[in-house]
Amino acid sequence: MEEIDRQILGLLADDGRMSFTDLARETGLSVSAVHQRVRRLQKRGLVTGFTAQIDHELIGLPLTAFVSIKPIDPAAPDDAPDRLAGLAEIEACHSVAGDESYILKVRVASPNALEDLLQRIRAAANVATRTTVVLSTPWEGRRPLL
Amino acid sequence: MEEIDRQILGLLADDGRMSFTDLARETGLSVSAVHQRVRRLQKRGLVTGFTAQIDHELIGLPLTAFVSIKPIDPAAPDDAPDRLAGLAEIEACHSVAGDESYILKVRVASPNALEDLLQRIRAAANVATRTTVVLSTPWEGRRPLL
DNA sequence: GCTGAAAGCATCTCGAC
DNA sequence: GTCGAGATGCTTTCAGC
């Protein structure tokens, strides 16, 4: 991948709805050239999609937490992601190295909802949980080095 | 907020580039009505922006980790976010409850780059670090309950 | 707050280089 | 890989309700 594709990725990470016309102006290419490059970036899988960024506080999910989980029976087959996929409050699921197996990022409406979710997580995946509550988020989703 | 705004948020979270024409079809409103609602959602801050979703492995940042930090001098003023803002590898910074002060999510190219980043984090913020390496990510950025 | 219509732009495809 | 042009479709505004 080269310089101009990195530039396009950066521009689209900053503004996912930027028009091809504007992308062309910024990159110095023609509209059709940018268009083709963006399509190629999607086809190659470098761009997996576009999404609206939503303020979770304002839509009624003000409480974020990280939940680390550890199987109660270490001999049981590890299908935790499948078992947890149905819980919509879980925004992300990472398999990790270390004492615990997975780190989940969850969003809920209240402490009560968190307690309820933790019970559902333990029941669904037969795991112990360790929860770290987020107090504030100085920044999130910042674009890494391109 | 009401039902139809939730629907619009869901559609835009799934496809941030969906046209107003398609949004109108899905919601049963006229094109101008959806247009007006989306503008209002942005103005009210429920939609903070739009972004391209990028495959970090394919752009050369295959290693993700969570770095928890704890101040070495607990009496010093806590301006860690300001001190860390210049490190572009840090994708997110959450202030958390518990033994440690912040959880950082970082993306790097290699174990060597991670080691180097940890040194820069410790130097910049005068903190001790505890790092959890991500092995795989069953899912991430899934839309929470709307 | 919703609608429909109209003007201005953007998208997307092609043929050519 | 890039370009320019053209048909199609989308965005955006506005008057009317």
Short mmCIF file of C-alpha atoms (C1' of nucleotides) in Angstrom, two decimals:
data_model
loop_
_atom_site.label_atom_id
_atom_site.label_comp_id
_atom_site.label_asym_id
_atom_site.label_seq_id
_atom_site.Cartn_x
_atom_site.Cartn_y
_atom_site.Cartn_z
CA MET A 1 0.00 0.00 0.00
CA GLU A 2 1.24 3.42 -0.76
CA GLU A 3 1.13 6.99 0.28
CA ILE A 4 -2.03 8.07 -1.48
CA ASP A 5 -4.06 5.13 -0.21
CA ARG A 6 -2.95 5.95 3.34
CA GLN A 7 -4.11 9.50 2.74
CA ILE A 8 -7.51 8.31 1.55
CA LEU A 9 -7.84 6.00 4.57
CA GLY A 10 -7.01 8.89 6.86
CA LEU A 11 -9.53 11.20 5.26
CA LEU A 12 -12.28 8.57 5.37
CA ALA A 13 -11.45 7.68 8.98
CA ASP A 14 -11.89 11.35 9.87
CA ASP A 15 -15.04 11.81 7.79
CA GLY A 16 -16.67 8.64 6.57
CA ARG A 17 -19.15 10.57 4.47
CA MET A 18 -16.64 12.74 2.65
CA SER A 19 -17.64 12.92 -1.01
CA PHE A 20 -15.47 11.51 -3.77
CA THR A 21 -15.32 15.00 -5.16
CA ASP A 22 -13.69 16.27 -1.96
CA LEU A 23 -11.41 13.24 -1.72
CA ALA A 24 -10.27 14.01 -5.25
CA ARG A 25 -9.51 17.63 -4.36
CA GLU A 26 -7.52 16.60 -1.25
CA THR A 27 -5.50 13.93 -3.01
CA GLY A 28 -4.97 15.73 -6.29
CA LEU A 29 -6.44 12.85 -8.26
CA SER A 30 -9.45 12.84 -10.53
CA VAL A 31 -12.82 11.83 -9.13
CA SER A 32 -12.83 8.54 -10.99
CA ALA A 33 -9.34 7.62 -9.81
CA VAL A 34 -10.28 8.17 -6.16
CA HIS A 35 -13.51 6.34 -6.68
CA GLN A 36 -11.68 3.35 -8.05
CA ARG A 37 -9.12 3.38 -5.22
CA VAL A 38 -11.81 3.47 -2.54
CA ARG A 39 -13.62 0.57 -4.17
CA ARG A 40 -10.35 -1.32 -4.29
CA LEU A 41 -9.67 -0.59 -0.62
CA GLN A 42 -13.07 -2.02 0.23
CA LYS A 43 -12.63 -5.06 -2.01
CA ARG A 44 -9.24 -5.81 -0.50
CA GLY A 45 -10.75 -5.56 2.97
CA LEU A 46 -8.71 -2.62 4.22
CA VAL A 47 -11.94 -0.68 4.59
CA THR A 48 -14.49 -3.01 6.15
CA GLY A 49 -17.37 -0.57 6.25
CA PHE A 50 -18.63 2.82 7.34
CA THR A 51 -20.42 3.72 10.53
CA ALA A 52 -22.00 6.61 12.38
CA GLN A 53 -20.26 7.51 15.62
CA ILE A 54 -22.87 7.71 18.36
CA ASP A 55 -22.77 9.41 21.76
CA HIS A 56 -23.60 6.60 24.17
CA GLU A 57 -24.51 8.89 27.04
CA LEU A 58 -27.10 10.71 24.96
CA ILE A 59 -28.80 7.53 23.81
CA GLY A 60 -29.25 6.25 27.32
CA LEU A 61 -26.22 3.98 27.80
CA PRO A 62 -24.04 6.16 30.02
CA LEU A 63 -22.22 3.33 31.81
CA THR A 64 -19.26 1.62 30.12
CA ALA A 65 -17.24 -1.20 31.69
CA PHE A 66 -14.57 -3.74 30.86
CA VAL A 67 -15.43 -7.27 31.96
CA SER A 68 -12.63 -9.83 32.12
CA ILE A 69 -13.79 -13.43 32.18
CA LYS A 70 -12.20 -16.69 33.28
CA PRO A 71 -13.74 -20.15 32.81
CA ILE A 72 -14.93 -21.87 35.97
CA ASP A 73 -14.05 -25.22 34.44
CA PRO A 74 -10.73 -24.79 32.61
CA ALA A 75 -11.17 -28.21 30.99
CA ALA A 76 -14.43 -27.32 29.24
CA PRO A 77 -14.29 -26.40 25.53
CA ASP A 78 -13.88 -22.66 25.06
CA ASP A 79 -16.83 -21.39 23.07
CA ALA A 80 -17.41 -18.26 25.13
CA PRO A 81 -17.70 -15.90 22.12
CA ASP A 82 -20.50 -18.02 20.62
CA ARG A 83 -22.30 -18.18 23.95
CA LEU A 84 -21.99 -14.44 24.50
CA ALA A 85 -22.82 -13.31 20.98
CA GLY A 86 -26.49 -12.95 21.86
CA LEU A 87 -25.90 -10.35 24.56
CA ALA A 88 -26.32 -7.07 22.76
CA GLU A 89 -24.76 -5.02 25.54
CA ILE A 90 -21.35 -6.50 24.68
CA GLU A 91 -19.80 -4.11 22.19
CA ALA A 92 -16.49 -5.93 21.80
CA CYS A 93 -14.98 -9.29 22.70
CA HIS A 94 -11.20 -9.78 22.72
CA SER A 95 -9.38 -13.03 23.38
CA VAL A 96 -6.34 -12.12 25.48
CA ALA A 97 -3.12 -13.49 26.89
CA GLY A 98 -2.79 -13.58 30.66
CA ASP A 99 -4.65 -14.90 33.63
CA GLU A 100 -8.06 -14.30 32.10
CA SER A 101 -9.43 -15.54 28.77
CA TYR A 102 -11.41 -12.64 27.32
CA ILE A 103 -11.95 -8.96 27.83
CA LEU A 104 -15.43 -7.70 27.01
CA LYS A 105 -16.39 -4.07 26.55
CA VAL A 106 -19.96 -3.46 27.62
CA ARG A 107 -22.41 -0.52 27.59
CA VAL A 108 -25.41 -0.37 29.89
CA ALA A 109 -27.97 2.08 31.17
CA SER A 110 -27.29 1.83 34.92
CA PRO A 111 -25.49 -0.04 37.69
CA ASN A 112 -28.55 -2.25 37.99
CA ALA A 113 -28.37 -3.13 34.33
CA LEU A 114 -24.66 -3.92 34.76
CA GLU A 115 -25.40 -6.30 37.62
CA ASP A 116 -28.03 -8.01 35.53
CA LEU A 117 -25.71 -8.27 32.55
CA LEU A 118 -22.92 -9.79 34.65
CA GLN A 119 -25.30 -12.49 35.85
CA ARG A 120 -26.28 -13.25 32.28
CA ILE A 121 -22.62 -13.40 31.20
CA ARG A 122 -21.75 -15.81 34.03
CA ALA A 123 -24.75 -17.99 33.29
CA ALA A 124 -24.26 -18.04 29.52
CA ALA A 125 -20.55 -18.81 29.44
CA ASN A 126 -19.98 -20.51 32.84
CA VAL A 127 -17.28 -18.02 33.81
CA ALA A 128 -16.14 -15.87 36.66
CA THR A 129 -16.10 -12.12 35.94
CA ARG A 130 -13.93 -9.20 37.02
CA THR A 131 -15.38 -5.81 36.17
CA THR A 132 -13.64 -2.48 35.72
CA VAL A 133 -16.01 0.47 35.52
CA VAL A 134 -15.14 3.35 33.21
CA LEU A 135 -15.42 6.73 34.96
CA SER A 136 -14.74 8.92 31.95
CA THR A 137 -13.22 8.61 28.50
CA PRO A 138 -10.70 11.32 27.59
CA TRP A 139 -10.70 9.97 24.05
CA GLU A 140 -11.79 6.93 22.08
CA GLY A 141 -11.64 5.73 18.52
CA ARG A 142 -8.78 8.00 17.61
CA ARG A 143 -7.23 7.06 14.31
CA PRO A 144 -3.91 5.24 14.80
CA LEU A 145 -0.80 5.84 12.72
CA LEU A 146 -1.57 5.51 9.04
CA MET B 1 -35.95 10.40 21.53
CA GLU B 2 -38.36 8.16 19.76
CA GLU B 3 -38.69 5.06 17.75
CA ILE B 4 -37.95 6.43 14.32
CA ASP B 5 -34.80 8.23 15.45
CA ARG B 6 -33.55 4.99 17.00
CA GLN B 7 -34.19 3.30 13.69
CA ILE B 8 -32.20 5.94 11.82
CA LEU B 9 -29.33 5.63 14.31
CA GLY B 10 -29.32 1.87 13.84
CA LEU B 11 -29.28 2.11 10.07
CA LEU B 12 -26.47 4.68 10.09
CA ALA B 13 -24.47 2.66 12.61
CA ASP B 14 -24.71 -0.31 10.26
CA ASP B 15 -23.96 1.70 7.13
CA GLY B 16 -22.63 5.19 7.68
CA ARG B 17 -22.84 6.00 4.00
CA MET B 18 -26.45 4.96 3.49
CA SER B 19 -28.15 7.54 1.29
CA PHE B 20 -31.02 9.69 2.52
CA THR B 21 -33.07 8.12 -0.24
CA ASP B 22 -32.55 4.65 1.24
CA LEU B 23 -33.07 5.91 4.79
CA ALA B 24 -36.38 7.34 3.62
CA ARG B 25 -37.43 4.03 2.10
CA GLU B 26 -36.54 2.10 5.26
CA THR B 27 -38.27 4.49 7.64
CA GLY B 28 -41.29 5.24 5.48
CA LEU B 29 -40.65 8.98 5.68
CA SER B 30 -40.00 11.40 2.86
CA VAL B 31 -36.44 12.16 1.87
CA SER B 32 -36.60 15.67 3.32
CA ALA B 33 -37.99 14.43 6.62
CA VAL B 34 -35.12 11.95 7.15
CA HIS B 35 -32.65 14.55 6.05
CA GLN B 36 -34.00 16.94 8.64
CA ARG B 37 -33.92 14.27 11.36
CA VAL B 38 -30.33 13.28 10.64
CA ARG B 39 -29.26 16.92 10.76
CA ARG B 40 -31.05 17.27 14.07
CA LEU B 41 -29.37 14.14 15.46
CA GLN B 42 -25.99 15.62 14.53
CA LYS B 43 -26.82 19.04 15.95
CA ARG B 44 -28.01 17.51 19.23
CA GLY B 45 -24.78 15.52 19.42
CA LEU B 46 -26.30 12.03 19.30
CA VAL B 47 -24.38 11.46 16.09
CA THR B 48 -20.88 12.81 16.59
CA GLY B 49 -19.53 11.93 13.18
CA PHE B 50 -18.98 9.28 10.56
CA THR B 51 -15.96 7.09 10.07
CA ALA B 52 -14.53 4.37 7.87
CA GLN B 53 -13.93 1.07 9.65
CA ILE B 54 -10.40 -0.08 8.91
CA ASP B 55 -8.80 -3.51 9.18
CA HIS B 56 -5.80 -2.92 11.42
CA GLU B 57 -4.02 -6.11 10.43
CA LEU B 58 -4.12 -5.20 6.76
CA ILE B 59 -2.68 -1.74 7.32
CA GLY B 60 0.31 -3.05 9.23
CA LEU B 61 -0.81 -2.73 12.86
CA PRO B 62 -1.59 -6.36 13.68
CA LEU B 63 -0.85 -6.15 17.41
CA THR B 64 -3.49 -4.77 19.78
CA ALA B 65 -3.03 -4.49 23.55
CA PHE B 66 -4.66 -3.03 26.62
CA VAL B 67 -2.28 -1.09 28.82
CA SER B 68 -3.36 -0.30 32.38
CA ILE B 69 -1.41 2.47 34.04
CA LYS B 70 -0.82 3.49 37.66
CA PRO B 71 1.01 6.65 38.77
CA ILE B 72 4.40 6.09 40.38
CA ASP B 73 3.85 9.13 42.56
CA PRO B 74 0.20 9.04 43.69
CA ALA B 75 0.52 12.57 45.05
CA ALA B 76 1.41 14.13 41.69
CA PRO B 77 -1.34 15.90 39.73
CA ASP B 78 -3.05 13.53 37.35
CA ASP B 79 -2.67 14.88 33.84
CA ALA B 80 -1.90 11.55 32.19
CA PRO B 81 -4.34 12.02 29.28
CA ASP B 82 -2.68 15.31 28.31
CA ARG B 83 0.76 13.78 28.55
CA LEU B 84 -0.25 10.76 26.47
CA ALA B 85 -2.27 12.57 23.83
CA GLY B 86 0.77 12.86 21.58
CA LEU B 87 1.29 9.11 21.29
CA ALA B 88 -0.60 8.19 18.15
CA GLU B 89 -0.53 4.45 18.87
CA ILE B 90 -3.02 5.01 21.71
CA GLU B 91 -6.44 4.57 20.15
CA ALA B 92 -8.47 5.04 23.33
CA CYS B 93 -7.92 6.29 26.88
CA HIS B 94 -10.41 5.45 29.62
CA SER B 95 -10.26 6.68 33.20
CA VAL B 96 -11.33 3.75 35.36
CA ALA B 97 -12.28 2.76 38.89
CA GLY B 98 -10.06 0.23 40.62
CA ASP B 99 -6.43 -0.27 41.45
CA GLU B 100 -5.22 1.38 38.25
CA SER B 101 -6.00 4.84 36.92
CA TYR B 102 -6.42 4.43 33.17
CA ILE B 103 -6.85 1.73 30.58
CA LEU B 104 -5.32 2.48 27.20
CA LYS B 105 -6.04 0.60 24.01
CA VAL B 106 -3.04 0.58 21.71
CA ARG B 107 -2.25 -0.66 18.20
CA VAL B 108 1.30 -1.38 17.07
CA ALA B 109 3.17 -3.12 14.29
CA SER B 110 5.16 -5.62 16.34
CA PRO B 111 6.27 -6.73 19.81
CA ASN B 112 9.29 -4.49 19.42
CA ALA B 113 7.07 -1.53 18.70
CA LEU B 114 5.00 -2.40 21.77
CA GLU B 115 8.07 -2.45 23.98
CA ASP B 116 9.12 0.91 22.61
CA LEU B 117 5.64 2.35 23.12
CA LEU B 118 5.51 1.15 26.73
CA GLN B 119 8.77 2.92 27.45
CA ARG B 120 7.39 6.12 25.95
CA ILE B 121 4.18 5.80 27.97
CA ARG B 122 6.12 5.32 31.21
CA ALA B 123 8.41 8.22 30.47
CA ALA B 124 5.68 10.60 29.35
CA ALA B 125 3.25 10.04 32.22
CA ASN B 126 5.55 8.78 35.01
CA VAL B 127 3.51 5.62 35.47
CA ALA B 128 3.88 1.90 35.88
CA THR B 129 2.24 -0.20 33.14
CA ARG B 130 0.52 -3.57 33.03
CA THR B 131 -0.06 -4.89 29.54
CA THR B 132 -2.59 -7.41 28.26
CA VAL B 133 -1.95 -8.56 24.71
CA VAL B 134 -4.93 -9.27 22.46
CA LEU B 135 -4.64 -12.65 20.73
CA SER B 136 -7.73 -12.35 18.54
CA THR B 137 -10.92 -10.32 18.39
CA PRO B 138 -14.10 -12.35 17.86
CA TRP B 139 -15.95 -9.10 17.37
CA GLU B 140 -15.54 -5.39 17.94
CA GLY B 141 -17.55 -2.24 17.43
CA ARG B 142 -20.83 -4.07 17.41
CA ARG B 143 -23.76 -1.73 17.76
CA PRO B 144 -25.23 -1.79 21.29
CA LEU B 145 -28.93 -1.81 22.08
CA LEU B 146 -30.67 1.08 20.40
"C1'" DG C 1 -42.79 18.24 11.72
"C1'" DC C 2 -44.03 16.42 7.22
"C1'" DT C 3 -44.38 16.77 2.13
"C1'" DG C 4 -43.22 17.37 -2.87
"C1'" DA C 5 -40.76 19.69 -6.32
"C1'" DA C 6 -36.83 21.83 -8.36
"C1'" DA C 7 -31.94 23.11 -8.80
"C1'" DG C 8 -27.45 21.86 -8.02
"C1'" DC C 9 -24.09 18.21 -7.17
"C1'" DA C 10 -22.22 13.74 -6.66
"C1'" DT C 11 -21.85 8.99 -8.13
"C1'" DC C 12 -20.68 5.56 -11.18
"C1'" DT C 13 -19.68 3.66 -15.63
"C1'" DC C 14 -17.35 3.85 -19.98
"C1'" DG C 15 -14.25 4.48 -23.68
"C1'" DA C 16 -9.68 6.18 -24.35
"C1'" DC C 17 -4.92 6.81 -23.09
"C1'" DG D 1 -3.61 3.25 -13.17
"C1'" DT D 2 -5.53 7.47 -14.67
"C1'" DC D 3 -8.55 10.61 -17.02
"C1'" DG D 4 -12.85 13.15 -18.76
"C1'" DA D 5 -17.57 13.11 -19.94
"C1'" DG D 6 -22.26 11.76 -19.62
"C1'" DA D 7 -26.46 9.50 -17.69
"C1'" DT D 8 -28.38 8.60 -13.55
"C1'" DG D 9 -29.45 9.34 -9.02
"C1'" DC D 10 -28.78 11.87 -4.57
"C1'" DT D 11 -28.69 16.05 -1.67
"C1'" DT D 12 -30.41 20.20 -0.12
"C1'" DT D 13 -33.48 23.96 0.12
"C1'" DC D 14 -37.91 26.06 0.00
"C1'" DA D 15 -42.81 27.07 -0.12
"C1'" DG D 16 -47.00 25.08 1.63
"C1'" DC D 17 -49.54 22.63 4.94
#
